[in-house]
mmCIF file of C-alpha atoms in Angstrom:
data_model
loop_
_atom_site.group_PDB
_atom_site.id
_atom_site.type_symbol
_atom_site.label_atom_id
_atom_site.label_comp_id
_atom_site.label_asym_id
_atom_site.label_seq_id
_atom_site.Cartn_x
_atom_site.Cartn_y
_atom_site.Cartn_z
ATOM 1 C CA MET A 1 -0.215 0.065 0.061
ATOM 2 C CA ARG A 2 1.343 3.361 -0.969
ATOM 3 C CA ILE A 3 0.225 6.263 1.387
ATOM 4 C CA ALA A 4 1.235 10.000 0.247
ATOM 5 C CA VAL A 5 1.159 12.414 2.965
ATOM 6 C CA ASN A 6 0.982 16.177 3.038
ATOM 7 C CA THR A 7 4.044 16.969 5.386
ATOM 8 C CA ARG A 8 4.620 20.837 4.486
ATOM 9 C CA PHE A 9 4.355 21.252 8.168
ATOM 10 C CA LEU A 10 7.562 19.185 8.958
ATOM 11 C CA LEU A 11 9.709 22.413 9.240
ATOM 12 C CA LYS A 12 12.900 22.081 11.160
ATOM 13 C CA GLU A 13 12.995 25.812 12.810
ATOM 14 C CA TYR A 14 9.125 25.934 13.317
ATOM 15 C CA LEU A 15 7.889 22.943 13.968
ATOM 16 C CA GLU A 16 4.392 23.944 15.881
ATOM 17 C CA GLY A 17 0.703 22.311 16.108
ATOM 18 C CA TYR A 18 0.352 20.838 12.646
ATOM 19 C CA GLY A 19 4.212 19.740 12.287
ATOM 20 C CA TYR A 20 4.333 17.902 16.125
ATOM 21 C CA PHE A 21 1.148 16.210 15.199
ATOM 22 C CA LEU A 22 2.662 14.783 11.915
ATOM 23 C CA GLN A 23 5.886 14.256 13.495
ATOM 24 C CA GLU A 24 4.164 12.053 16.302
ATOM 25 C CA ILE A 25 1.750 10.638 14.272
ATOM 26 C CA LEU A 26 3.826 9.306 10.959
ATOM 27 C CA SER A 27 7.223 8.187 13.132
ATOM 28 C CA ARG A 28 5.081 5.693 14.810
ATOM 29 C CA LEU A 29 3.200 4.584 11.267
ATOM 30 C CA VAL A 30 6.185 4.414 9.565
ATOM 31 C CA HIS A 31 8.343 2.148 12.131
ATOM 32 C CA ALA A 32 4.765 0.258 12.738
ATOM 33 C CA HIS A 33 4.070 -0.676 8.988
ATOM 34 C CA PRO A 34 7.532 -0.986 7.311
ATOM 35 C CA GLU A 35 5.364 -3.374 4.617
ATOM 36 C CA HIS A 36 3.834 -0.403 3.178
ATOM 37 C CA GLU A 37 5.354 2.433 1.474
ATOM 38 C CA PHE A 38 5.274 6.121 2.635
ATOM 39 C CA ILE A 39 5.548 9.127 0.068
ATOM 40 C CA PHE A 40 5.844 12.733 1.714
ATOM 41 C CA PHE A 41 4.913 15.520 -0.071
ATOM 42 C CA PHE A 42 7.029 18.462 1.162
ATOM 43 C CA ASP A 43 6.958 22.026 -0.297
ATOM 44 C CA ARG A 44 10.599 22.880 0.132
ATOM 45 C CA PRO A 45 13.700 21.400 1.128
ATOM 46 C CA TYR A 46 13.187 18.645 3.821
ATOM 47 C CA ASP A 47 15.073 18.288 6.862
ATOM 48 C CA PRO A 48 16.523 14.358 6.999
ATOM 49 C CA LYS A 49 15.589 13.876 10.323
ATOM 50 C CA PHE A 50 11.712 13.793 9.322
ATOM 51 C CA ILE A 51 12.612 10.869 7.192
ATOM 52 C CA PHE A 52 11.559 8.480 9.511
ATOM 53 C CA GLY A 53 12.471 5.073 7.937
ATOM 54 C CA LYS A 54 13.576 3.345 4.620
ATOM 55 C CA ASN A 55 9.999 2.970 3.688
ATOM 56 C CA VAL A 56 9.485 6.788 2.925
ATOM 57 C CA THR A 57 10.158 8.388 -0.178
ATOM 58 C CA PRO A 58 10.556 12.384 0.065
ATOM 59 C CA VAL A 59 9.293 14.217 -2.602
ATOM 60 C CA VAL A 60 9.813 18.077 -2.858
ATOM 61 C CA LEU A 61 6.673 19.680 -4.598
ATOM 62 C CA GLY A 62 7.354 23.709 -5.493
ATOM 63 C CA PRO A 63 6.730 26.298 -4.994
ATOM 64 C CA ALA A 64 6.483 26.614 -1.173
ATOM 65 C CA ALA A 65 2.649 26.876 -0.296
ATOM 66 C CA ARG A 66 2.779 29.746 1.893
ATOM 67 C CA HIS A 67 -0.409 31.906 0.725
ATOM 68 C CA PRO A 68 -4.080 31.065 -0.811
ATOM 69 C CA LEU A 69 -3.050 31.852 -4.404
ATOM 70 C CA LEU A 70 0.072 28.893 -3.977
ATOM 71 C CA TRP A 71 -2.398 26.958 -1.511
ATOM 72 C CA LYS A 72 -4.808 26.476 -4.380
ATOM 73 C CA TYR A 73 -2.019 25.583 -7.141
ATOM 74 C CA TRP A 74 -0.255 23.087 -4.737
ATOM 75 C CA TYR A 75 -3.195 21.176 -3.725
ATOM 76 C CA ASP A 76 -5.440 21.478 -7.001
ATOM 77 C CA PHE A 77 -2.643 20.989 -9.433
ATOM 78 C CA LYS A 78 1.258 19.748 -7.854
ATOM 79 C CA ILE A 79 -0.841 17.042 -5.938
ATOM 80 C CA PRO A 80 -2.923 15.355 -8.123
ATOM 81 C CA ALA A 81 -0.026 14.948 -10.603
ATOM 82 C CA ALA A 82 2.168 13.389 -7.631
ATOM 83 C CA LEU A 83 -0.408 11.197 -6.632
ATOM 84 C CA ARG A 84 -0.610 9.683 -10.218
ATOM 85 C CA LYS A 85 3.114 9.674 -10.591
ATOM 86 C CA TYR A 86 3.811 7.873 -7.412
ATOM 87 C CA LYS A 87 0.617 5.361 -7.905
ATOM 88 C CA ALA A 88 -0.783 6.295 -4.242
ATOM 89 C CA ASP A 89 -4.004 4.645 -2.735
ATOM 90 C CA VAL A 90 -4.682 7.180 -0.178
ATOM 91 C CA PHE A 91 -3.953 10.889 0.529
ATOM 92 C CA PHE A 92 -3.360 11.724 4.178
ATOM 93 C CA SER A 93 -3.699 15.685 4.895
ATOM 94 C CA PRO A 94 -3.632 16.902 8.579
ATOM 95 C CA ASP A 95 -4.310 20.938 7.943
ATOM 96 C CA GLY A 96 -7.466 21.126 6.946
ATOM 97 C CA PHE A 97 -6.878 21.044 3.142
ATOM 98 C CA CYS A 98 -7.132 18.589 0.408
ATOM 99 C CA SER A 99 -7.330 17.918 -3.270
ATOM 100 C CA LEU A 100 -10.274 18.908 -5.140
ATOM 101 C CA ARG A 101 -9.190 17.509 -8.534
ATOM 102 C CA THR A 102 -8.224 13.835 -7.853
ATOM 103 C CA GLN A 103 -10.068 10.584 -7.354
ATOM 104 C CA VAL A 104 -7.966 9.148 -4.860
ATOM 105 C CA PRO A 105 -9.483 8.969 -1.675
ATOM 106 C CA GLN A 106 -8.224 11.157 1.187
ATOM 107 C CA CYS A 107 -8.412 11.231 4.734
ATOM 108 C CA LEU A 108 -8.268 15.022 6.104
ATOM 109 C CA VAL A 109 -7.826 16.112 9.430
ATOM 110 C CA ILE A 110 -9.520 19.312 10.895
ATOM 111 C CA HIS A 111 -8.217 20.787 14.057
ATOM 112 C CA ASP A 112 -10.555 23.369 14.553
ATOM 113 C CA LEU A 113 -12.581 26.070 13.172
ATOM 114 C CA ALA A 114 -10.665 28.910 14.456
ATOM 115 C CA PHE A 115 -11.011 31.019 10.850
ATOM 116 C CA LEU A 116 -15.100 31.161 12.006
ATOM 117 C CA HIS A 117 -14.862 32.304 15.272
ATOM 118 C CA PHE A 118 -11.929 34.316 14.989
ATOM 119 C CA PRO A 119 -11.658 35.879 11.806
ATOM 120 C CA LYS A 120 -9.158 38.779 12.730
ATOM 121 C CA GLY A 121 -6.694 36.166 13.753
ATOM 122 C CA ILE A 122 -5.901 35.868 9.646
ATOM 123 C CA SER A 123 -5.874 38.169 7.127
ATOM 124 C CA GLY A 124 -8.740 38.626 4.579
ATOM 125 C CA THR A 125 -7.561 36.576 1.639
ATOM 126 C CA GLN A 126 -6.961 33.488 3.838
ATOM 127 C CA LEU A 127 -10.270 34.163 5.400
ATOM 128 C CA ARG A 128 -12.058 34.195 2.115
ATOM 129 C CA PHE A 129 -10.071 30.978 0.996
ATOM 130 C CA TYR A 130 -11.182 29.138 3.868
ATOM 131 C CA LYS A 131 -14.996 29.980 3.868
ATOM 132 C CA ARG A 132 -14.919 29.463 0.127
ATOM 133 C CA ASN A 133 -13.254 25.976 0.217
ATOM 134 C CA THR A 134 -13.734 24.357 3.401
ATOM 135 C CA PRO A 135 -17.174 22.970 2.534
ATOM 136 C CA ASP A 136 -15.825 21.540 -0.524
ATOM 137 C CA TYR A 137 -13.002 20.097 1.421
ATOM 138 C CA ILE A 138 -15.307 18.230 3.933
ATOM 139 C CA ALA A 139 -17.376 17.064 0.670
ATOM 140 C CA LYS A 140 -14.402 15.636 -0.949
ATOM 141 C CA ALA A 141 -12.958 13.767 2.023
ATOM 142 C CA LYS A 142 -13.703 10.161 2.344
ATOM 143 C CA LYS A 143 -12.849 10.462 5.886
ATOM 144 C CA LEU A 144 -12.463 13.029 8.491
ATOM 145 C CA ILE A 145 -10.355 13.380 11.580
ATOM 146 C CA THR A 146 -10.619 15.861 14.407
ATOM 147 C CA VAL A 147 -8.770 16.149 18.000
ATOM 148 C CA SER A 148 -11.327 16.244 20.187
ATOM 149 C CA ASP A 149 -15.119 16.186 20.857
ATOM 150 C CA PHE A 150 -15.183 19.843 21.559
ATOM 151 C CA SER A 151 -14.201 20.347 17.714
ATOM 152 C CA LYS A 152 -16.549 17.636 16.359
ATOM 153 C CA ALA A 153 -19.520 19.529 18.012
ATOM 154 C CA ASP A 154 -18.128 22.593 16.249
ATOM 155 C CA ILE A 155 -17.833 20.896 12.972
ATOM 156 C CA LEU A 156 -21.045 19.573 12.680
ATOM 157 C CA GLU A 157 -22.861 22.550 13.977
ATOM 158 C CA HIS A 158 -21.546 24.222 10.698
ATOM 159 C CA TYR A 159 -21.277 21.502 8.606
ATOM 160 C CA PRO A 160 -23.555 18.975 9.160
ATOM 161 C CA ALA A 161 -22.278 16.785 5.791
ATOM 162 C CA ALA A 162 -19.422 15.541 7.650
ATOM 163 C CA ALA A 163 -21.571 13.658 10.404
ATOM 164 C CA SER A 164 -20.985 10.245 8.681
ATOM 165 C CA LYS A 165 -17.207 9.930 8.320
ATOM 166 C CA LEU A 166 -15.928 12.314 11.354
ATOM 167 C CA HIS A 167 -13.712 10.621 13.773
ATOM 168 C CA VAL A 168 -12.234 11.940 17.133
ATOM 169 C CA ILE A 169 -8.640 10.934 17.702
ATOM 170 C CA HIS A 170 -7.316 13.106 20.501
ATOM 171 C CA ASN A 171 -3.598 14.429 20.507
ATOM 172 C CA GLY A 172 -1.043 12.659 22.668
ATOM 173 C CA ILE A 173 1.807 14.243 24.797
ATOM 174 C CA ARG A 174 5.406 14.145 23.602
ATOM 175 C CA SER A 175 7.270 12.278 26.329
ATOM 176 C CA SER A 176 9.874 14.942 26.640
ATOM 177 C CA PHE A 177 7.120 16.801 28.591
ATOM 178 C CA ARG A 178 7.583 15.531 32.150
ATOM 179 C CA PRO A 179 8.482 16.282 35.733
ATOM 180 C CA ARG A 180 12.004 17.505 36.671
ATOM 181 C CA SER A 181 14.138 17.472 39.570
ATOM 182 C CA PHE A 182 14.523 20.212 42.046
ATOM 183 C CA GLU A 183 18.081 20.631 40.755
ATOM 184 C CA GLU A 184 16.779 20.985 37.023
ATOM 185 C CA ARG A 185 14.105 23.203 37.453
ATOM 186 C CA GLU A 186 16.305 25.365 39.705
ATOM 187 C CA THR A 187 18.727 25.608 36.329
ATOM 188 C CA VAL A 188 15.851 26.621 33.663
ATOM 189 C CA LYS A 189 14.844 29.468 36.538
ATOM 190 C CA GLN A 190 18.538 30.503 36.503
ATOM 191 C CA GLN A 191 18.648 30.829 33.005
ATOM 192 C CA TYR A 192 15.424 32.472 32.137
ATOM 193 C CA THR A 193 14.247 34.285 35.200
ATOM 194 C CA GLY A 194 17.546 34.898 37.204
ATOM 195 C CA GLY A 195 16.200 31.880 39.554
ATOM 196 C CA LYS A 196 12.469 33.813 40.259
ATOM 197 C CA GLU A 197 9.695 31.526 40.131
ATOM 198 C CA TYR A 198 7.126 32.179 37.098
ATOM 199 C CA PHE A 199 4.076 31.477 35.482
ATOM 200 C CA LEU A 200 4.546 30.240 31.927
ATOM 201 C CA CYS A 201 2.310 30.906 28.711
ATOM 202 C CA THR A 202 3.214 28.835 25.533
ATOM 203 C CA GLY A 203 2.121 29.105 21.759
ATOM 204 C CA SER A 204 2.412 31.465 19.163
ATOM 205 C CA LEU A 205 1.836 35.344 19.697
ATOM 206 C CA HIS A 206 -1.261 36.430 17.841
ATOM 207 C CA PRO A 207 -4.528 37.849 19.125
ATOM 208 C CA ARG A 208 -6.361 34.364 19.513
ATOM 209 C CA LYS A 209 -3.972 33.606 22.040
ATOM 210 C CA ASN A 210 -5.310 36.506 24.076
ATOM 211 C CA GLY A 211 -1.695 37.940 25.194
ATOM 212 C CA MET A 212 -3.167 41.510 25.922
ATOM 213 C CA ASN A 213 -5.563 40.315 28.589
ATOM 214 C CA LEU A 214 -3.046 38.148 30.111
ATOM 215 C CA LEU A 215 -0.992 41.125 30.568
ATOM 216 C CA LYS A 216 -3.601 43.062 32.067
ATOM 217 C CA ALA A 217 -4.457 40.267 34.684
ATOM 218 C CA PHE A 218 -0.517 39.785 35.364
ATOM 219 C CA SER A 219 -0.473 43.369 35.834
ATOM 220 C CA LEU A 220 -3.538 43.041 38.438
ATOM 221 C CA PHE A 221 -1.808 40.307 40.320
ATOM 222 C CA LYS A 222 1.383 42.214 40.429
ATOM 223 C CA LYS A 223 -0.430 45.099 42.240
ATOM 224 C CA ARG A 224 -2.362 42.605 44.483
ATOM 225 C CA GLN A 225 0.399 40.372 45.708
ATOM 226 C CA GLN A 226 3.519 42.539 45.212
ATOM 227 C CA SER A 227 5.293 39.394 44.176
ATOM 228 C CA SER A 228 8.440 38.693 42.653
ATOM 229 C CA MET A 229 6.757 36.479 39.973
ATOM 230 C CA LYS A 230 7.984 36.350 36.771
ATOM 231 C CA LEU A 231 5.679 35.825 33.220
ATOM 232 C CA VAL A 232 7.178 33.951 30.691
ATOM 233 C CA LEU A 233 6.048 33.846 27.127
ATOM 234 C CA ALA A 234 7.464 31.240 25.176
ATOM 235 C CA GLY A 235 6.607 31.250 21.185
ATOM 236 C CA ARG A 236 7.432 33.240 17.921
ATOM 237 C CA LEU A 237 5.749 36.098 17.028
ATOM 238 C CA ALA A 238 3.058 35.426 14.625
ATOM 239 C CA TRP A 239 0.104 37.181 13.098
ATOM 240 C CA LYS A 240 -0.573 40.854 14.292
ATOM 241 C CA TYR A 241 1.691 40.653 17.014
ATOM 242 C CA GLU A 242 2.620 44.185 16.556
ATOM 243 C CA SER A 243 0.089 45.850 18.886
ATOM 244 C CA PHE A 244 1.203 43.323 21.594
ATOM 245 C CA THR A 245 4.967 43.890 21.339
ATOM 246 C CA GLU A 246 4.449 47.458 21.245
ATOM 247 C CA SER A 247 2.167 47.339 24.467
ATOM 248 C CA LEU A 248 4.905 45.753 26.532
ATOM 249 C CA LYS A 249 7.122 48.911 25.822
ATOM 250 C CA SER A 250 5.064 50.849 27.951
ATOM 251 C CA TYR A 251 3.758 48.101 30.381
ATOM 252 C CA LYS A 252 4.419 48.902 33.666
ATOM 253 C CA TYR A 253 5.954 45.505 34.931
ATOM 254 C CA ARG A 254 8.197 44.923 31.566
ATOM 255 C CA GLU A 255 10.943 43.792 33.782
ATOM 256 C CA ASP A 256 9.090 40.873 35.198
ATOM 257 C CA VAL A 257 7.715 39.357 31.505
ATOM 258 C CA ILE A 258 10.341 37.470 29.223
ATOM 259 C CA LEU A 259 9.787 36.856 25.646
ATOM 260 C CA THR A 260 12.138 33.788 24.625
ATOM 261 C CA GLY A 261 11.287 33.402 21.039
ATOM 262 C CA TYR A 262 10.679 30.047 19.525
ATOM 263 C CA LEU A 263 12.467 27.142 21.524
ATOM 264 C CA PRO A 264 13.492 23.751 20.366
ATOM 265 C CA GLU A 265 11.276 20.950 21.812
ATOM 266 C CA GLU A 266 13.766 20.013 24.822
ATOM 267 C CA GLU A 267 14.153 23.648 26.039
ATOM 268 C CA LEU A 268 10.566 24.051 25.862
ATOM 269 C CA ALA A 269 9.798 21.031 28.068
ATOM 270 C CA ALA A 270 12.464 22.011 30.300
ATOM 271 C CA LEU A 271 11.030 25.497 30.500
ATOM 272 C CA THR A 272 7.482 23.794 31.150
ATOM 273 C CA ALA A 273 8.501 21.483 33.615
ATOM 274 C CA ALA A 274 10.028 24.178 35.788
ATOM 275 C CA ALA A 275 6.956 26.749 35.587
ATOM 276 C CA TYR A 276 5.185 27.571 38.776
ATOM 277 C CA ALA A 277 1.826 27.404 36.996
ATOM 278 C CA MET A 278 0.773 27.150 33.300
ATOM 279 C CA VAL A 279 -1.427 30.090 32.376
ATOM 280 C CA TYR A 280 -3.240 29.517 28.738
ATOM 281 C CA PRO A 281 -6.052 31.932 28.724
ATOM 282 C CA SER A 282 -6.604 31.378 24.813
ATOM 283 C CA LEU A 283 -9.747 32.381 23.266
ATOM 284 C CA TYR A 284 -10.357 29.316 21.318
ATOM 285 C CA GLU A 285 -8.439 26.127 20.796
ATOM 286 C CA GLY A 286 -9.518 22.378 19.249
ATOM 287 C CA PHE A 287 -7.606 20.890 21.522
ATOM 288 C CA GLY A 288 -5.002 22.766 23.690
ATOM 289 C CA LEU A 289 -1.809 21.050 23.509
ATOM 290 C CA PRO A 290 0.255 23.234 26.322
ATOM 291 C CA VAL A 291 -2.359 22.464 28.671
ATOM 292 C CA ALA A 292 -2.260 18.520 28.262
ATOM 293 C CA GLU A 293 1.993 18.902 28.125
ATOM 294 C CA ALA A 294 1.782 21.039 31.384
ATOM 295 C CA MET A 295 -0.428 18.633 33.265
ATOM 296 C CA GLN A 296 2.327 15.800 32.004
ATOM 297 C CA SER A 297 4.978 17.824 33.203
ATOM 298 C CA GLY A 298 3.566 18.311 36.802
ATOM 299 C CA VAL A 299 2.368 21.963 36.444
ATOM 300 C CA ALA A 300 -0.792 23.318 38.029
ATOM 301 C CA VAL A 301 -2.861 24.768 35.092
ATOM 302 C CA ILE A 302 -5.004 28.034 34.578
ATOM 303 C CA THR A 303 -6.855 27.926 31.517
ATOM 304 C CA SER A 304 -9.837 29.084 29.625
ATOM 305 C CA SER A 305 -13.583 27.988 30.298
ATOM 306 C CA GLY A 306 -15.883 27.646 27.211
ATOM 307 C CA SER A 307 -13.251 25.947 25.053
ATOM 308 C CA ALA A 308 -11.804 22.256 24.405
ATOM 309 C CA MET A 309 -9.258 22.911 27.305
ATOM 310 C CA GLN A 310 -12.391 21.694 29.951
ATOM 311 C CA GLU A 311 -12.475 18.639 28.022
ATOM 312 C CA ILE A 312 -8.755 18.162 27.789
ATOM 313 C CA ALA A 313 -7.881 18.945 31.601
ATOM 314 C CA GLY A 314 -11.694 17.970 33.207
ATOM 315 C CA ALA A 315 -10.978 18.520 36.899
ATOM 316 C CA ALA A 316 -7.118 18.945 36.733
ATOM 317 C CA ALA A 317 -7.220 22.953 36.090
ATOM 318 C CA LEU A 318 -8.867 26.290 37.431
ATOM 319 C CA TYR A 319 -10.904 27.496 34.875
ATOM 320 C CA ALA A 320 -11.844 31.358 33.974
ATOM 321 C CA ASP A 321 -13.624 33.191 31.443
ATOM 322 C CA PRO A 322 -10.563 34.389 29.153
ATOM 323 C CA THR A 323 -11.856 38.098 28.606
ATOM 324 C CA ASP A 324 -12.839 38.594 32.492
ATOM 325 C CA ILE A 325 -9.204 39.751 33.794
ATOM 326 C CA ASN A 326 -10.146 40.239 37.217
ATOM 327 C CA ALA A 327 -11.089 36.196 37.216
ATOM 328 C CA LEU A 328 -7.957 35.614 35.578
ATOM 329 C CA ALA A 329 -6.063 37.696 38.326
ATOM 330 C CA ASP A 330 -7.879 36.010 40.707
ATOM 331 C CA HIS A 331 -6.530 32.313 39.785
ATOM 332 C CA LEU A 332 -3.305 33.598 39.553
ATOM 333 C CA LYS A 333 -3.719 34.744 42.852
ATOM 334 C CA ARG A 334 -5.349 31.563 44.151
ATOM 335 C CA ILE A 335 -2.749 29.354 42.697
ATOM 336 C CA TYR A 336 0.098 31.376 44.366
ATOM 337 C CA LYS A 337 -1.404 31.713 47.908
ATOM 338 C CA ASP A 338 -2.796 27.827 48.146
ATOM 339 C CA GLU A 339 -0.127 25.748 47.934
ATOM 340 C CA THR A 340 -2.357 22.802 48.731
ATOM 341 C CA LEU A 341 -5.172 23.614 45.669
ATOM 342 C CA ARG A 342 -1.532 23.915 43.517
ATOM 343 C CA SER A 343 -0.581 20.543 44.713
ATOM 344 C CA GLU A 344 -3.853 18.766 44.103
ATOM 345 C CA LEU A 345 -4.146 20.247 40.545
ATOM 346 C CA ILE A 346 -0.531 18.999 40.070
ATOM 347 C CA ARG A 347 -1.759 15.376 41.232
ATOM 348 C CA LYS A 348 -5.079 15.453 39.232
ATOM 349 C CA GLY A 349 -3.119 16.668 36.036
ATOM 350 C CA LEU A 350 -0.795 13.849 36.224
ATOM 351 C CA GLU A 351 -3.415 11.428 36.487
ATOM 352 C CA GLN A 352 -5.160 13.319 33.510
ATOM 353 C CA SER A 353 -2.695 13.155 31.245
ATOM 354 C CA HIS A 354 -2.709 9.452 31.116
ATOM 355 C CA SER A 355 -5.425 9.925 28.591
ATOM 356 C CA PHE A 356 -3.590 10.969 26.013
ATOM 357 C CA ASN A 357 -1.008 8.677 24.258
ATOM 358 C CA TRP A 358 0.517 8.977 20.994
ATOM 359 C CA ASP A 359 0.660 5.504 20.140
ATOM 360 C CA THR A 360 -3.134 5.463 20.521
ATOM 361 C CA ALA A 361 -3.377 8.327 18.510
ATOM 362 C CA ALA A 362 -1.274 6.665 16.044
ATOM 363 C CA ALA A 363 -3.004 3.396 15.920
ATOM 364 C CA GLN A 364 -6.436 5.117 15.590
ATOM 365 C CA CYS A 365 -5.068 6.935 12.887
ATOM 366 C CA TRP A 366 -3.934 4.071 10.805
ATOM 367 C CA LYS A 367 -7.402 2.466 11.189
ATOM 368 C CA VAL A 368 -9.321 5.408 9.563
ATOM 369 C CA ILE A 369 -6.574 5.574 7.060
ATOM 370 C CA GLU A 370 -7.483 1.923 6.085
ATOM 371 C CA GLU A 371 -11.177 2.991 6.242
ATOM 372 C CA THR A 372 -10.451 5.518 3.797
ATOM 373 C CA ILE A 373 -8.784 3.133 1.163
ATOM 374 C CA ALA A 374 -11.671 0.434 1.657
#
């Protein structure tokens, strides 16, 4: 069997949501099924570390598909030609896009519908592309995967035609995210905050991640507690970050806010495990991987109500309306002052994190891929 895969998000320097999903799923499928051939379609030169086995054939299909006009060209012209050339039996695409010009059966992963709920988070041309093409992609794909029951309900509300082919497969958590020793945590704190405790928020900086409200809540916390606590923001500067960075220039507690930029996996995992608490007030998520990673790292979590994070964390987190600055600040105060509460959240989080396993997710993905071919 020949499984063609859209691997354009396997980027060495910017491995984020879709990329991590691909890396974890594909590395397992390639090793578990050496009798099958995997054809990886990249849109630019690739890093050899992403070729997970001898049964992988890497193919570069230029030009790089990084805006809507090139998306259309890549998926509807380059992909069909490559599927014919390599005689693929199925096309697996993890980024919500598929090809409308091929008869090869396709398995499509839709992580969330953020473009519908937060249209200001992307450019106008991207938004129009998503709105115009997503219904056609859902109709074209033989099987659909999403990453939470929250996302499934959201997809079915807006695209009921997906009902007969939509499967929920939860993300896993990378093994690098684990509790660290006291000495390891102290080393990390010395490196990033001069030895001070810190709240951590991970993920690329853009409006949907709600950074401005987090700054305001942290400011209220600092005023009320007179604490030396720091706030560490770990992630690259993404769409419309300028207003956030501009606000930081005049922010009263600017010296207590650390921007790390993009971090490689091992550094991010160590930074997560050394945090006093994870604060993840995103306005909308289909899963909320930083929440799961923090739980597995033995770190207490404060996150948003009304999104997938409640499904992922269950009773192992404190929840607040992400637009309610006072509620966020109150939770920062509670977790700072109540060590019993914090310890209980850590215990529950470690238990809850056992629900998310990449081996399980990969096996479930393989089953859906087989059903796609059948």
